[in-house]
C-alpha positions as YAML, in Angstrom:
chain: A
units: angstrom
residues:
- id: 1
  name: MET
  ca: [-18.07, 15.24, -54.79]
- id: 2
  name: GLY
  ca: [-20.20, 12.22, -55.71]
- id: 3
  name: ARG
  ca: [-22.06, 11.75, -58.95]
- id: 4
  name: GLU
  ca: [-25.81, 11.51, -59.31]
- id: 5
  name: LYS
  ca: [-27.21, 8.04, -59.82]
- id: 6
  name: ILE
  ca: [-28.82, 7.23, -63.15]
- id: 7
  name: GLY
  ca: [-32.48, 8.26, -63.10]
- id: 8
  name: PHE
  ca: [-32.19, 10.47, -60.00]
- id: 9
  name: ARG
  ca: [-33.57, 13.63, -61.64]
- id: 10
  name: ASP
  ca: [-36.41, 11.73, -63.33]
- id: 11
  name: THR
  ca: [-37.37, 10.13, -60.03]
- id: 12
  name: ILE
  ca: [-37.33, 13.49, -58.23]
- id: 13
  name: ALA
  ca: [-39.54, 14.95, -60.97]
- id: 14
  name: GLN
  ca: [-42.02, 12.06, -60.61]
- id: 15
  name: LEU
  ca: [-42.06, 12.44, -56.82]
- id: 16
  name: ASN
  ca: [-42.65, 16.19, -57.10]
- id: 17
  name: GLU
  ca: [-45.47, 15.58, -59.56]
- id: 18
  name: MET
  ca: [-47.17, 13.00, -57.34]
- id: 19
  name: PHE
  ca: [-46.53, 14.79, -54.01]
- id: 20
  name: PRO
  ca: [-46.09, 18.50, -54.87]
- id: 21
  name: GLU
  ca: [-46.68, 19.92, -51.37]
- id: 22
  name: GLN
  ca: [-44.71, 17.38, -49.33]
- id: 23
  name: GLY
  ca: [-41.03, 17.26, -48.46]
- id: 24
  name: MET
  ca: [-41.12, 13.97, -46.58]
- id: 25
  name: LEU
  ca: [-43.13, 10.84, -47.30]
- id: 26
  name: SER
  ca: [-44.61, 8.11, -45.10]
- id: 27
  name: ARG
  ca: [-44.29, 4.38, -45.74]
- id: 28
  name: ALA
  ca: [-47.79, 4.26, -47.22]
- id: 29
  name: GLU
  ca: [-46.97, 7.11, -49.64]
- id: 30
  name: VAL
  ca: [-43.69, 5.45, -50.67]
- id: 31
  name: ALA
  ca: [-45.58, 2.20, -51.28]
- id: 32
  name: ARG
  ca: [-48.15, 4.04, -53.41]
- id: 33
  name: PHE
  ca: [-45.39, 5.74, -55.43]
- id: 34
  name: MET
  ca: [-43.57, 2.45, -56.01]
- id: 35
  name: GLY
  ca: [-46.80, 0.56, -56.71]
- id: 36
  name: VAL
  ca: [-46.14, -2.07, -54.05]
- id: 37
  name: ASP
  ca: [-47.44, -3.07, -50.62]
- id: 38
  name: ARG
  ca: [-46.04, -1.46, -47.46]
- id: 39
  name: SER
  ca: [-44.39, -4.75, -46.46]
- id: 40
  name: THR
  ca: [-42.52, -4.78, -49.78]
- id: 41
  name: VAL
  ca: [-41.12, -1.31, -49.03]
- id: 42
  name: LYS
  ca: [-39.71, -2.66, -45.78]
- id: 43
  name: ARG
  ca: [-38.33, -5.78, -47.48]
- id: 44
  name: ARG
  ca: [-36.57, -3.69, -50.14]
- id: 45
  name: GLY
  ca: [-34.66, -1.91, -47.38]
- id: 46
  name: ILE
  ca: [-35.89, 1.65, -47.84]
- id: 47
  name: ARG
  ca: [-34.46, 3.56, -44.88]
- id: 48
  name: PHE
  ca: [-36.74, 5.97, -43.02]
- id: 49
  name: ASN
  ca: [-35.96, 8.53, -40.32]
- id: 50
  name: GLU
  ca: [-36.25, 6.72, -36.98]
- id: 51
  name: THR
  ca: [-37.81, 9.70, -35.20]
- id: 52
  name: THR
  ca: [-40.41, 10.78, -37.76]
- id: 53
  name: GLY
  ca: [-40.91, 7.51, -39.64]
- id: 54
  name: ARG
  ca: [-40.64, 9.43, -42.91]
- id: 55
  name: VAL
  ca: [-38.11, 9.79, -45.73]
- id: 56
  name: THR
  ca: [-37.26, 12.88, -47.80]
- id: 57
  name: LYS
  ca: [-37.96, 12.75, -51.51]
- id: 58
  name: ALA
  ca: [-34.26, 13.22, -52.28]
- id: 59
  name: ASP
  ca: [-33.24, 10.34, -49.99]
- id: 60
  name: LEU
  ca: [-35.91, 8.11, -51.48]
- id: 61
  name: ALA
  ca: [-34.76, 8.91, -55.01]
- id: 62
  name: ARG
  ca: [-31.15, 8.06, -54.05]
- id: 63
  name: GLN
  ca: [-32.22, 4.76, -52.54]
- id: 64
  name: ILE
  ca: [-34.36, 3.53, -55.44]
- id: 65
  name: CYS
  ca: [-32.21, 4.69, -58.35]
- id: 66
  name: LEU
  ca: [-29.60, 2.44, -59.97]
...
C-alpha cells in the first residue's frame, strides 16, 4: 500500500471547504482553487477525465501535492 503525499489531507480539507457540494471539478474550478489561469492548469499537467473533462478532488490533491 502506498503512502500519502505530504500535504494531501490539508489539500483535501481546503478543496472540501471551497467546493463542499462537488465531487468533481472543472478546469475553471481547478484554476480558481490554484489561483492561476486555465492555461496554466493545462501547462502544469493536471490530468482530467477524458470523457467528463473533470477531475475528482482526491485525484487533484494527489497531483498537486509534493
